[in-house]
PDB file of C-alpha atoms in Angstrom:
ATOM      1  CA  LEU A 246     -36.454  46.740  28.650  1.00  0.00           C
ATOM      2  CA  GLY A 247     -34.455  46.675  25.406  1.00  0.00           C
ATOM      3  CA  LYS A 248     -31.942  44.421  23.669  1.00  0.00           C
ATOM      4  CA  ASN A 249     -28.385  44.337  24.972  1.00  0.00           C
ATOM      5  CA  PRO A 250     -25.964  44.868  22.035  1.00  0.00           C
ATOM      6  CA  ASP A 251     -23.027  43.457  24.061  1.00  0.00           C
ATOM      7  CA  VAL A 252     -24.459  39.905  24.317  1.00  0.00           C
ATOM      8  CA  ASP A 253     -22.550  37.205  22.384  1.00  0.00           C
ATOM      9  CA  THR A 254     -24.853  35.902  19.618  1.00  0.00           C
ATOM     10  CA  SER A 255     -22.305  33.775  17.744  1.00  0.00           C
ATOM     11  CA  PHE A 256     -24.102  30.590  18.805  1.00  0.00           C
ATOM     12  CA  LEU A 257     -27.375  31.653  17.153  1.00  0.00           C
ATOM     13  CA  PRO A 258     -28.183  30.692  13.553  1.00  0.00           C
ATOM     14  CA  ASP A 259     -26.908  33.226  11.024  1.00  0.00           C
ATOM     15  CA  ARG A 260     -27.480  32.698   7.304  1.00  0.00           C
ATOM     16  CA  ASP A 261     -24.517  34.823   6.181  1.00  0.00           C
ATOM     17  CA  ARG A 262     -22.110  33.093   8.564  1.00  0.00           C
ATOM     18  CA  GLU A 263     -23.371  29.634   7.497  1.00  0.00           C
ATOM     19  CA  LEU A 264     -22.903  30.529   3.809  1.00  0.00           C
ATOM     20  CA  ALA A 265     -19.352  31.751   4.520  1.00  0.00           C
ATOM     21  CA  GLU A 266     -18.558  28.532   6.428  1.00  0.00           C
ATOM     22  CA  GLN A 267     -19.963  26.383   3.600  1.00  0.00           C
ATOM     23  CA  ALA A 268     -17.917  28.326   1.026  1.00  0.00           C
ATOM     24  CA  GLU A 269     -14.789  27.797   3.140  1.00  0.00           C
ATOM     25  CA  ARG A 270     -15.544  24.046   3.457  1.00  0.00           C
ATOM     26  CA  ASP A 271     -15.983  23.780  -0.324  1.00  0.00           C
ATOM     27  CA  ARG A 272     -12.720  25.658  -0.925  1.00  0.00           C
ATOM     28  CA  LEU A 273     -10.832  23.405   1.505  1.00  0.00           C
ATOM     29  CA  ARG A 274     -12.408  20.242  -0.008  1.00  0.00           C
ATOM     30  CA  GLN A 275     -11.357  21.319  -3.509  1.00  0.00           C
ATOM     31  CA  GLU A 276      -7.854  22.202  -2.288  1.00  0.00           C
ATOM     32  CA  TRP A 277      -7.533  18.787  -0.586  1.00  0.00           C
ATOM     33  CA  THR A 278      -8.787  16.967  -3.707  1.00  0.00           C
ATOM     34  CA  LEU A 279      -6.267  18.798  -5.921  1.00  0.00           C
ATOM     35  CA  GLU A 280      -3.458  17.967  -3.479  1.00  0.00           C
ATOM     36  CA  GLN A 281      -4.424  14.261  -3.476  1.00  0.00           C
ATOM     37  CA  GLU A 282      -4.487  14.211  -7.291  1.00  0.00           C
ATOM     38  CA  ARG A 283      -1.034  15.823  -7.342  1.00  0.00           C
ATOM     39  CA  ILE A 284       0.264  13.139  -4.969  1.00  0.00           C
ATOM     40  CA  LYS A 285      -1.310  10.341  -7.049  1.00  0.00           C
ATOM     41  CA  ASN A 286       0.477  11.655 -10.151  1.00  0.00           C
ATOM     42  CA  GLU A 287       3.928  11.622  -8.513  1.00  0.00           C
ATOM     43  CA  GLU A 288       6.185   8.835  -9.698  1.00  0.00           C
ATOM     44  CA  VAL A 289       7.443   6.071  -7.461  1.00  0.00           C
ATOM     45  CA  SER A 290      10.007   3.359  -8.184  1.00  0.00           C
ATOM     46  CA  ILE A 291       8.787  -0.090  -7.220  1.00  0.00           C
ATOM     47  CA  THR A 292      11.434  -2.748  -6.629  1.00  0.00           C
ATOM     48  CA  TYR A 293       9.977  -6.195  -7.158  1.00  0.00           C
ATOM     49  CA  SER A 294      11.019  -9.736  -7.859  1.00  0.00           C
ATOM     50  CA  TYR A 295       9.320 -12.025 -10.340  1.00  0.00           C
ATOM     51  CA  TRP A 296       9.216 -15.101  -8.125  1.00  0.00           C
ATOM     52  CA  ASP A 297       9.158 -18.576  -9.631  1.00  0.00           C
ATOM     53  CA  GLY A 298      11.145 -20.186  -6.837  1.00  0.00           C
ATOM     54  CA  VAL A 299      14.070 -17.899  -7.672  1.00  0.00           C
ATOM     55  CA  GLY A 300      13.906 -14.108  -7.573  1.00  0.00           C
ATOM     56  CA  HIS A 301      14.432 -12.009 -10.691  1.00  0.00           C
ATOM     57  CA  ARG A 302      14.735  -8.507  -9.201  1.00  0.00           C
ATOM     58  CA  ARG A 303      13.801  -5.454 -11.247  1.00  0.00           C
ATOM     59  CA  THR A 304      12.621  -1.894 -10.676  1.00  0.00           C
ATOM     60  CA  LEU A 305       9.635  -0.328 -12.418  1.00  0.00           C
ATOM     61  CA  THR A 306       8.602   3.327 -12.239  1.00  0.00           C
ATOM     62  CA  CYS A 307       4.900   4.192 -12.175  1.00  0.00           C
ATOM     63  CA  LYS A 308       2.566   6.762 -10.651  1.00  0.00           C
ATOM     64  CA  LYS A 309       1.492   6.441  -7.010  1.00  0.00           C
ATOM     65  CA  GLY A 310      -2.148   6.240  -8.139  1.00  0.00           C
ATOM     66  CA  THR A 311      -1.468   3.099 -10.215  1.00  0.00           C
ATOM     67  CA  THR A 312      -3.467   0.089  -9.069  1.00  0.00           C
ATOM     68  CA  ILE A 313      -1.765  -3.224  -8.354  1.00  0.00           C
ATOM     69  CA  GLY A 314      -3.632  -4.717 -11.348  1.00  0.00           C
ATOM     70  CA  LYS A 315      -2.172  -2.109 -13.738  1.00  0.00           C
ATOM     71  CA  PHE A 316       1.252  -2.580 -12.169  1.00  0.00           C
ATOM     72  CA  LEU A 317       1.036  -6.345 -12.789  1.00  0.00           C
ATOM     73  CA  ALA A 318       0.111  -5.647 -16.431  1.00  0.00           C
ATOM     74  CA  MET A 319       3.297  -3.556 -16.729  1.00  0.00           C
ATOM     75  CA  VAL A 320       5.358  -6.322 -15.073  1.00  0.00           C
ATOM     76  CA  GLN A 321       3.901  -8.827 -17.512  1.00  0.00           C
ATOM     77  CA  LEU A 322       5.568  -6.926 -20.362  1.00  0.00           C
ATOM     78  CA  GLU A 323       8.958  -7.083 -18.605  1.00  0.00           C
ATOM     79  CA  PHE A 324       9.235 -10.891 -18.578  1.00  0.00           C
ATOM     80  CA  HIS A 325       8.990 -13.035 -21.688  1.00  0.00           C
ATOM     81  CA  GLU A 326       7.618 -16.032 -19.766  1.00  0.00           C
ATOM     82  CA  LEU A 327       4.707 -13.934 -18.436  1.00  0.00           C
ATOM     83  CA  ARG A 328       3.450 -12.675 -21.796  1.00  0.00           C
ATOM     84  CA  SER A 329       1.082 -15.618 -22.209  1.00  0.00           C
ATOM     85  CA  VAL A 330      -0.340 -15.134 -18.687  1.00  0.00           C
ATOM     86  CA  SER A 331      -3.213 -12.722 -18.089  1.00  0.00           C
ATOM     87  CA  PRO A 332      -2.521 -10.080 -15.379  1.00  0.00           C
ATOM     88  CA  GLU A 333      -5.529 -11.463 -13.459  1.00  0.00           C
ATOM     89  CA  TYR A 334      -3.492 -14.645 -12.896  1.00  0.00           C
ATOM     90  CA  LEU A 335      -0.591 -12.738 -11.340  1.00  0.00           C
ATOM     91  CA  MET A 336      -0.298 -11.900  -7.653  1.00  0.00           C
ATOM     92  CA  PHE A 337       1.624  -9.149  -5.847  1.00  0.00           C
ATOM     93  CA  ILE A 338       3.043 -10.072  -2.440  1.00  0.00           C
ATOM     94  CA  LYS A 339       4.510  -7.403  -0.174  1.00  0.00           C
ATOM     95  CA  GLU A 340       5.762  -8.077   3.368  1.00  0.00           C
ATOM     96  CA  ASP A 341       4.189 -11.574   3.349  1.00  0.00           C
ATOM     97  CA  LEU A 342       0.754 -10.211   2.395  1.00  0.00           C
ATOM     98  CA  ILE A 343      -1.077 -10.920  -0.865  1.00  0.00           C
ATOM     99  CA  ILE A 344      -2.248  -7.518  -2.079  1.00  0.00           C
ATOM    100  CA  PRO A 345      -5.579  -7.532  -3.967  1.00  0.00           C
ATOM    101  CA  GLN A 346      -5.398  -5.934  -7.412  1.00  0.00           C
ATOM    102  CA  HIS A 347      -7.895  -3.127  -6.749  1.00  0.00           C
ATOM    103  CA  TYR A 348      -5.603  -1.334  -4.256  1.00  0.00           C
ATOM    104  CA  SER A 349      -3.248   1.387  -5.460  1.00  0.00           C
ATOM    105  CA  PHE A 350       0.210   2.257  -4.159  1.00  0.00           C
ATOM    106  CA  TYR A 351      -1.288   5.572  -3.032  1.00  0.00           C
ATOM    107  CA  ASP A 352      -3.625   3.705  -0.648  1.00  0.00           C
ATOM    108  CA  PHE A 353      -0.658   2.226   1.238  1.00  0.00           C
ATOM    109  CA  ILE A 354       1.407   5.424   1.197  1.00  0.00           C
ATOM    110  CA  VAL A 355      -1.394   7.599   2.601  1.00  0.00           C
ATOM    111  CA  THR A 356      -2.449   5.166   5.316  1.00  0.00           C
ATOM    112  CA  LYS A 357       1.147   4.153   6.194  1.00  0.00           C
ATOM    113  CA  ALA A 358      -0.067   0.539   6.092  1.00  0.00           C
ATOM    114  CA  ARG A 359       2.034  -2.110   7.789  1.00  0.00           C
ATOM    115  CA  GLY A 360       2.650  -5.706   6.800  1.00  0.00           C
ATOM    116  CA  LYS A 361       3.708  -8.765   8.755  1.00  0.00           C
ATOM    117  CA  SER A 362       7.414  -8.022   8.374  1.00  0.00           C
ATOM    118  CA  GLY A 363       7.633  -4.321   7.571  1.00  0.00           C
ATOM    119  CA  PRO A 364       5.955  -1.311   5.978  1.00  0.00           C
ATOM    120  CA  LEU A 365       3.731  -1.708   2.910  1.00  0.00           C
ATOM    121  CA  PHE A 366       4.196   1.938   1.928  1.00  0.00           C
ATOM    122  CA  ASP A 367       7.964   1.852   1.337  1.00  0.00           C
ATOM    123  CA  PHE A 368       8.966   0.541  -2.080  1.00  0.00           C
ATOM    124  CA  ASP A 369      12.697   1.238  -1.941  1.00  0.00           C
ATOM    125  CA  VAL A 370      14.607  -1.873  -1.000  1.00  0.00           C
ATOM    126  CA  ARG A 371      17.652  -2.298   1.142  1.00  0.00           C
ATOM    127  CA  GLU A 372      19.208  -5.615   2.049  1.00  0.00           C
ATOM    128  CA  ASP A 373      17.071  -8.120   3.949  1.00  0.00           C
ATOM    129  CA  VAL A 374      16.681  -6.600   7.400  1.00  0.00           C
ATOM    130  CA  ARG A 375      16.415 -10.012   9.039  1.00  0.00           C
ATOM    131  CA  LEU A 376      19.929 -10.936   7.855  1.00  0.00           C
ATOM    132  CA  LEU A 377      21.711  -7.707   8.772  1.00  0.00           C
ATOM    133  CA  ALA A 378      20.183  -6.862  12.125  1.00  0.00           C
ATOM    134  CA  ASP A 379      18.369  -8.281  15.100  1.00  0.00           C
ATOM    135  CA  ALA A 380      15.229  -9.888  13.660  1.00  0.00           C
ATOM    136  CA  ARG A 381      13.247  -8.999  16.778  1.00  0.00           C
ATOM    137  CA  ARG A 382      13.631  -5.275  16.167  1.00  0.00           C
ATOM    138  CA  GLU A 383      11.676  -3.894  13.261  1.00  0.00           C
ATOM    139  CA  LYS A 384      13.287  -1.315  11.025  1.00  0.00           C
ATOM    140  CA  GLU A 385      11.657   0.978   8.505  1.00  0.00           C
ATOM    141  CA  ASP A 386      13.486  -0.963   5.801  1.00  0.00           C
ATOM    142  CA  SER A 387      11.346  -2.786   3.303  1.00  0.00           C
ATOM    143  CA  HIS A 388      11.603  -6.026   1.331  1.00  0.00           C
ATOM    144  CA  ALA A 389      11.116  -6.244  -2.411  1.00  0.00           C
ATOM    145  CA  GLY A 390       7.571  -7.069  -3.465  1.00  0.00           C
ATOM    146  CA  LYS A 391       7.122 -10.419  -5.181  1.00  0.00           C
ATOM    147  CA  VAL A 392       5.166 -11.018  -8.367  1.00  0.00           C
ATOM    148  CA  VAL A 393       4.063 -14.640  -8.721  1.00  0.00           C
ATOM    149  CA  GLU A 394       1.765 -16.588 -10.973  1.00  0.00           C
ATOM    150  CA  ARG A 395      -1.340 -17.772  -9.154  1.00  0.00           C
ATOM    151  CA  ARG A 396      -0.670 -21.254 -10.536  1.00  0.00           C
ATOM    152  CA  TRP A 397       2.816 -21.302  -8.934  1.00  0.00           C
ATOM    153  CA  TYR A 398       1.319 -20.140  -5.623  1.00  0.00           C
ATOM    154  CA  GLU A 399      -1.374 -22.851  -5.661  1.00  0.00           C
ATOM    155  CA  ARG A 400       1.278 -25.555  -6.250  1.00  0.00           C
ATOM    156  CA  ASN A 401       3.685 -24.222  -3.602  1.00  0.00           C
ATOM    157  CA  ARG A 402       1.467 -22.690  -0.912  1.00  0.00           C
ATOM    158  CA  HIS A 403       2.576 -25.335   1.618  1.00  0.00           C
ATOM    159  CA  ILE A 404       6.286 -24.491   1.153  1.00  0.00           C
ATOM    160  CA  PHE A 405       8.154 -21.505   2.642  1.00  0.00           C
ATOM    161  CA  PRO A 406       7.892 -18.573   1.810  1.00  0.00           C
ATOM    162  CA  ALA A 407       4.405 -19.041   0.293  1.00  0.00           C
ATOM    163  CA  SER A 408       3.238 -20.799   3.458  1.00  0.00           C
ATOM    164  CA  ARG A 409       3.544 -17.457   5.327  1.00  0.00           C
ATOM    165  CA  TRP A 410       1.546 -15.420   2.825  1.00  0.00           C
ATOM    166  CA  GLU A 411      -1.994 -14.353   3.603  1.00  0.00           C
ATOM    167  CA  VAL A 412      -4.448 -11.963   1.963  1.00  0.00           C
ATOM    168  CA  TYR A 413      -4.146  -8.317   3.036  1.00  0.00           C
ATOM    169  CA  ASP A 414      -6.895  -7.153   5.387  1.00  0.00           C
ATOM    170  CA  PRO A 415      -6.877  -3.367   5.999  1.00  0.00           C
ATOM    171  CA  LYS A 416      -8.711  -3.818   9.318  1.00  0.00           C
ATOM    172  CA  ARG A 417      -6.032  -6.084  10.757  1.00  0.00           C
ATOM    173  CA  ARG A 418      -3.099  -4.438  12.514  1.00  0.00           C
ATOM    174  CA  TYR A 419       0.365  -5.916  12.220  1.00  0.00           C
ATOM    175  CA  GLU A 420       1.993  -4.207  15.185  1.00  0.00           C
ATOM    176  CA  LYS A 421       4.843  -6.616  15.843  1.00  0.00           C
ATOM    177  CA  TYR A 422       7.552  -7.998  13.649  1.00  0.00           C
ATOM    178  CA  THR A 423       7.037 -11.714  13.066  1.00  0.00           C
ATOM    179  CA  ILE A 424       9.311 -14.523  11.972  1.00  0.00           C
ATOM    180  CA  HIS A 425       8.094 -17.914  10.763  1.00  0.00           C
ATOM    181  CA  GLY A 426       4.593 -17.224  12.105  1.00  0.00           C
ATOM    182  CA  GLY A 427       5.676 -16.613  15.720  1.00  0.00           C
ATOM    183  CA  GLU A 428       5.439 -13.270  17.474  1.00  0.00           C
ATOM    184  CA  VAL A 429       8.700 -11.673  18.489  1.00  0.00           C
ATOM    185  CA  ASN A 430       8.968  -8.534  20.622  1.00  0.00           C
TER     186      ASN A 430
END
């Protein structure tokens, strides 16, 4: 009795094949990392409103990898009344969610994150979708992000629109479009 050369042995351990697979994994990991870095360095225009009870809409261009904290530091330079306020005392609100400062725009773009009233990953702004169309049907249109002072929020958190705002939780899914806290199909 001898060995049969026609038997499939691909399931058996093979050092050369394992080394080739590991090299391919490393190459793909490096390729993916370079692609993510390229995406993070792309520029994105963020339309936002400095909100002090009245919106002051502006657009700021930054890289997709910019954190919300760095973005708020750039916004601080845009408004004279914010120059005395530390960026830590500013808040960024997008689609009725308070976005913590450690997140980057890239995080929302890659995960296609959704907010209470629209996408968190779209920073171009059209007109308010709730005014132009049926509010029960969500569109891919996005609202301008709001930049507010924490002090203003603490004083006005019981008044609309601040009464709708809540802290962003990446584990929570916002599947349906909501108005005034009530679910709408």
